[in-house]
Short mmCIF file of C-alpha atoms in Angstrom, two decimals:
data_model
loop_
_atom_site.label_atom_id
_atom_site.label_comp_id
_atom_site.label_asym_id
_atom_site.label_seq_id
_atom_site.Cartn_x
_atom_site.Cartn_y
_atom_site.Cartn_z
CA UNK A 1 15.29 -18.60 -0.04
CA UNK A 2 14.58 -16.02 2.64
CA UNK A 3 11.17 -16.14 4.27
CA UNK A 4 9.34 -13.03 5.43
CA UNK A 5 8.30 -13.84 8.98
CA UNK A 6 5.61 -11.16 9.34
CA UNK A 7 2.43 -12.86 8.05
CA UNK A 8 0.56 -9.60 7.50
CA UNK A 9 3.47 -8.11 5.58
CA UNK A 10 3.75 -11.30 3.50
CA UNK A 11 0.04 -11.04 2.69
CA UNK A 12 0.53 -7.38 1.74
CA UNK A 13 3.49 -8.27 -0.49
CA UNK A 14 1.35 -10.86 -2.30
CA UNK A 15 -1.35 -8.32 -3.19
CA UNK A 16 1.18 -5.54 -3.82
CA UNK A 17 3.02 -7.64 -6.40
CA UNK A 18 -0.27 -8.58 -8.07
CA UNK A 19 -1.16 -4.88 -8.29
CA UNK A 20 2.22 -3.98 -9.79
CA UNK A 21 1.83 -6.79 -12.35
CA UNK A 22 -1.63 -5.39 -13.14
CA UNK A 23 -0.10 -1.95 -13.68
CA UNK A 24 2.52 -3.42 -16.03
CA UNK A 25 -0.26 -5.22 -17.87
CA UNK A 26 -2.19 -1.98 -18.41
CA UNK A 27 1.01 -0.32 -19.66
CA UNK A 28 1.58 -3.17 -22.12
CA UNK A 29 -2.04 -3.00 -23.28
CA UNK A 30 -1.65 0.75 -23.85
CA UNK A 31 1.46 0.20 -25.95
CA UNK A 32 -0.16 -2.55 -27.98
CA UNK A 33 -3.25 -0.41 -28.62
CA UNK A 34 -0.97 2.44 -29.74
CA UNK A 35 0.68 0.11 -32.25
CA UNK A 36 -2.61 -1.37 -33.47
CA UNK A 37 -4.27 2.06 -33.83
CA UNK A 38 -1.08 3.71 -35.13
CA UNK A 39 -1.50 6.59 -32.69
CA UNK A 40 1.87 7.68 -31.37
CA UNK A 41 2.55 10.34 -28.75
CA UNK A 42 6.02 11.16 -30.10
CA UNK A 43 6.95 12.15 -33.66
CA UNK A 44 10.00 9.87 -33.71
CA UNK A 45 7.76 6.87 -32.95
CA UNK A 46 5.29 7.92 -35.66
CA UNK A 47 8.14 8.23 -38.19
CA UNK A 48 9.35 4.75 -37.30
CA UNK A 49 5.86 3.32 -37.82
CA UNK A 50 4.77 4.95 -41.05
CA UNK A 51 5.05 8.72 -40.87
CA UNK A 52 4.15 11.89 -39.03
CA UNK A 53 0.46 11.43 -39.85
CA UNK A 54 0.48 8.84 -37.05
CA UNK A 55 1.66 11.41 -34.49
CA UNK A 56 -1.87 11.75 -33.18
CA UNK A 57 -4.28 10.87 -30.41
CA UNK A 58 -6.77 8.04 -30.48
CA UNK A 59 -9.75 7.88 -28.09
CA UNK A 60 -9.13 4.26 -27.10
CA UNK A 61 -5.39 4.81 -26.61
CA UNK A 62 -6.27 7.76 -24.37
CA UNK A 63 -8.72 5.57 -22.43
CA UNK A 64 -5.98 2.99 -21.82
CA UNK A 65 -3.54 5.72 -20.84
CA UNK A 66 -6.02 7.21 -18.36
CA UNK A 67 -6.55 3.75 -16.85
CA UNK A 68 -2.78 3.47 -16.35
CA UNK A 69 -2.50 6.97 -14.86
CA UNK A 70 -5.38 6.22 -12.52
CA UNK A 71 -3.60 3.06 -11.37
CA UNK A 72 -0.48 5.08 -10.56
CA UNK A 73 -2.53 7.67 -8.66
CA UNK A 74 -4.17 5.00 -6.52
CA UNK A 75 -1.91 1.97 -6.32
CA UNK A 76 1.29 3.84 -5.44
CA UNK A 77 -0.25 5.39 -2.27
CA UNK A 78 -1.69 1.97 -1.38
CA UNK A 79 1.79 0.46 -1.62
CA UNK A 80 3.09 2.98 0.90
CA UNK A 81 0.20 2.98 3.36
CA UNK A 82 -0.27 -0.79 3.12
CA UNK A 83 3.38 -1.47 3.90
CA UNK A 84 3.33 0.80 6.94
CA UNK A 85 -0.04 -0.59 8.07
CA UNK A 86 1.40 -4.12 7.85
CA UNK A 87 4.04 -3.16 10.41
CA UNK A 88 1.53 -1.88 12.99
CA UNK A 89 0.48 -5.39 14.05
CA UNK A 90 -3.03 -5.68 12.62
CA UNK A 91 -4.99 -8.93 12.58
CA UNK A 92 -4.05 -11.08 9.58
CA UNK A 93 -7.72 -11.64 8.74
CA UNK A 94 -8.60 -7.94 8.89
CA UNK A 95 -5.49 -6.98 6.90
CA UNK A 96 -6.22 -9.62 4.27
CA UNK A 97 -9.74 -8.22 3.87
CA UNK A 98 -8.30 -4.70 3.41
CA UNK A 99 -5.81 -5.87 0.79
CA UNK A 100 -8.28 -8.13 -1.04
CA UNK A 101 -10.98 -5.45 -1.28
CA UNK A 102 -8.50 -2.94 -2.66
CA UNK A 103 -7.10 -5.46 -5.16
CA UNK A 104 -10.50 -6.64 -6.44
CA UNK A 105 -11.81 -3.09 -6.73
CA UNK A 106 -8.74 -1.98 -8.70
CA UNK A 107 -9.09 -4.95 -11.08
CA UNK A 108 -12.78 -4.09 -11.56
CA UNK A 109 -11.88 -0.42 -12.05
CA UNK A 110 -9.38 -1.26 -14.80
CA UNK A 111 -11.80 -3.65 -16.46
CA UNK A 112 -14.53 -0.98 -16.36
CA UNK A 113 -12.12 1.59 -17.80
CA UNK A 114 -10.78 -0.58 -20.62
CA UNK A 115 -14.17 -1.95 -21.66
CA UNK A 116 -16.14 1.27 -21.06
CA UNK A 117 -18.60 -0.41 -18.72
CA UNK A 118 -21.70 1.56 -17.88
CA UNK A 119 -21.57 4.11 -15.10
CA UNK A 120 -21.36 3.94 -12.15
CA UNK A 121 -19.28 0.73 -12.29
CA UNK A 122 -15.91 2.49 -12.43
CA UNK A 123 -16.74 5.12 -9.82
CA UNK A 124 -18.15 2.52 -7.43
CA UNK A 125 -15.00 0.41 -7.82
CA UNK A 126 -12.90 3.49 -7.10
CA UNK A 127 -15.00 4.43 -4.05
CA UNK A 128 -14.98 0.95 -2.53
CA UNK A 129 -11.21 0.71 -3.07
CA UNK A 130 -10.75 3.87 -1.01
CA UNK A 131 -12.48 2.40 2.07
CA UNK A 132 -9.62 0.06 3.06
CA UNK A 133 -7.09 2.79 2.25
CA UNK A 134 -8.78 5.28 4.56
CA UNK A 135 -9.12 2.59 7.22
CA UNK A 136 -5.42 1.72 7.01
CA UNK A 137 -4.39 5.39 7.04
CA UNK A 138 -6.45 6.06 10.17
CA UNK A 139 -5.01 3.00 11.90
CA UNK A 140 -1.44 3.99 10.99
CA UNK A 141 -2.02 7.55 12.27
CA UNK A 142 -3.47 6.21 15.52
CA UNK A 143 -0.47 3.91 15.94
CA UNK A 144 2.06 6.74 15.53
CA UNK A 145 0.16 9.75 16.89
CA UNK A 146 1.88 9.52 20.27
CA UNK A 147 5.23 10.09 18.55
CA UNK A 148 4.19 13.20 16.62
#
């Protein structure tokens, strides 16, 4: 088995894979809620599961779907910026803190979305998750600015 020799990149990969698994989990939850609520986005799916009357929206299905969309809007940029940041030679401890904060905040954000936790739980989780992303982006830009 090949070993990734860059410790920071290995740490990033650990959290990145956890985040992707979390995204898959939200997608699966959304699909299961669709089935349970019989609320299908496509007529062919509704027909397969009982009829066109089930080609409809459901508020909880939409909540799950928005949680998944929000993950894509936030985790995909993190995957890019985190990978590049990992290659700039940051301290393992500092990088781990960046990755861990983002991961924990995104888990809290999803939990707050799916269980409709009281405001401002979700928005605070979102905001705190952006701090390491902005920090990494600034550090990446500083590392490559001389080559622009």
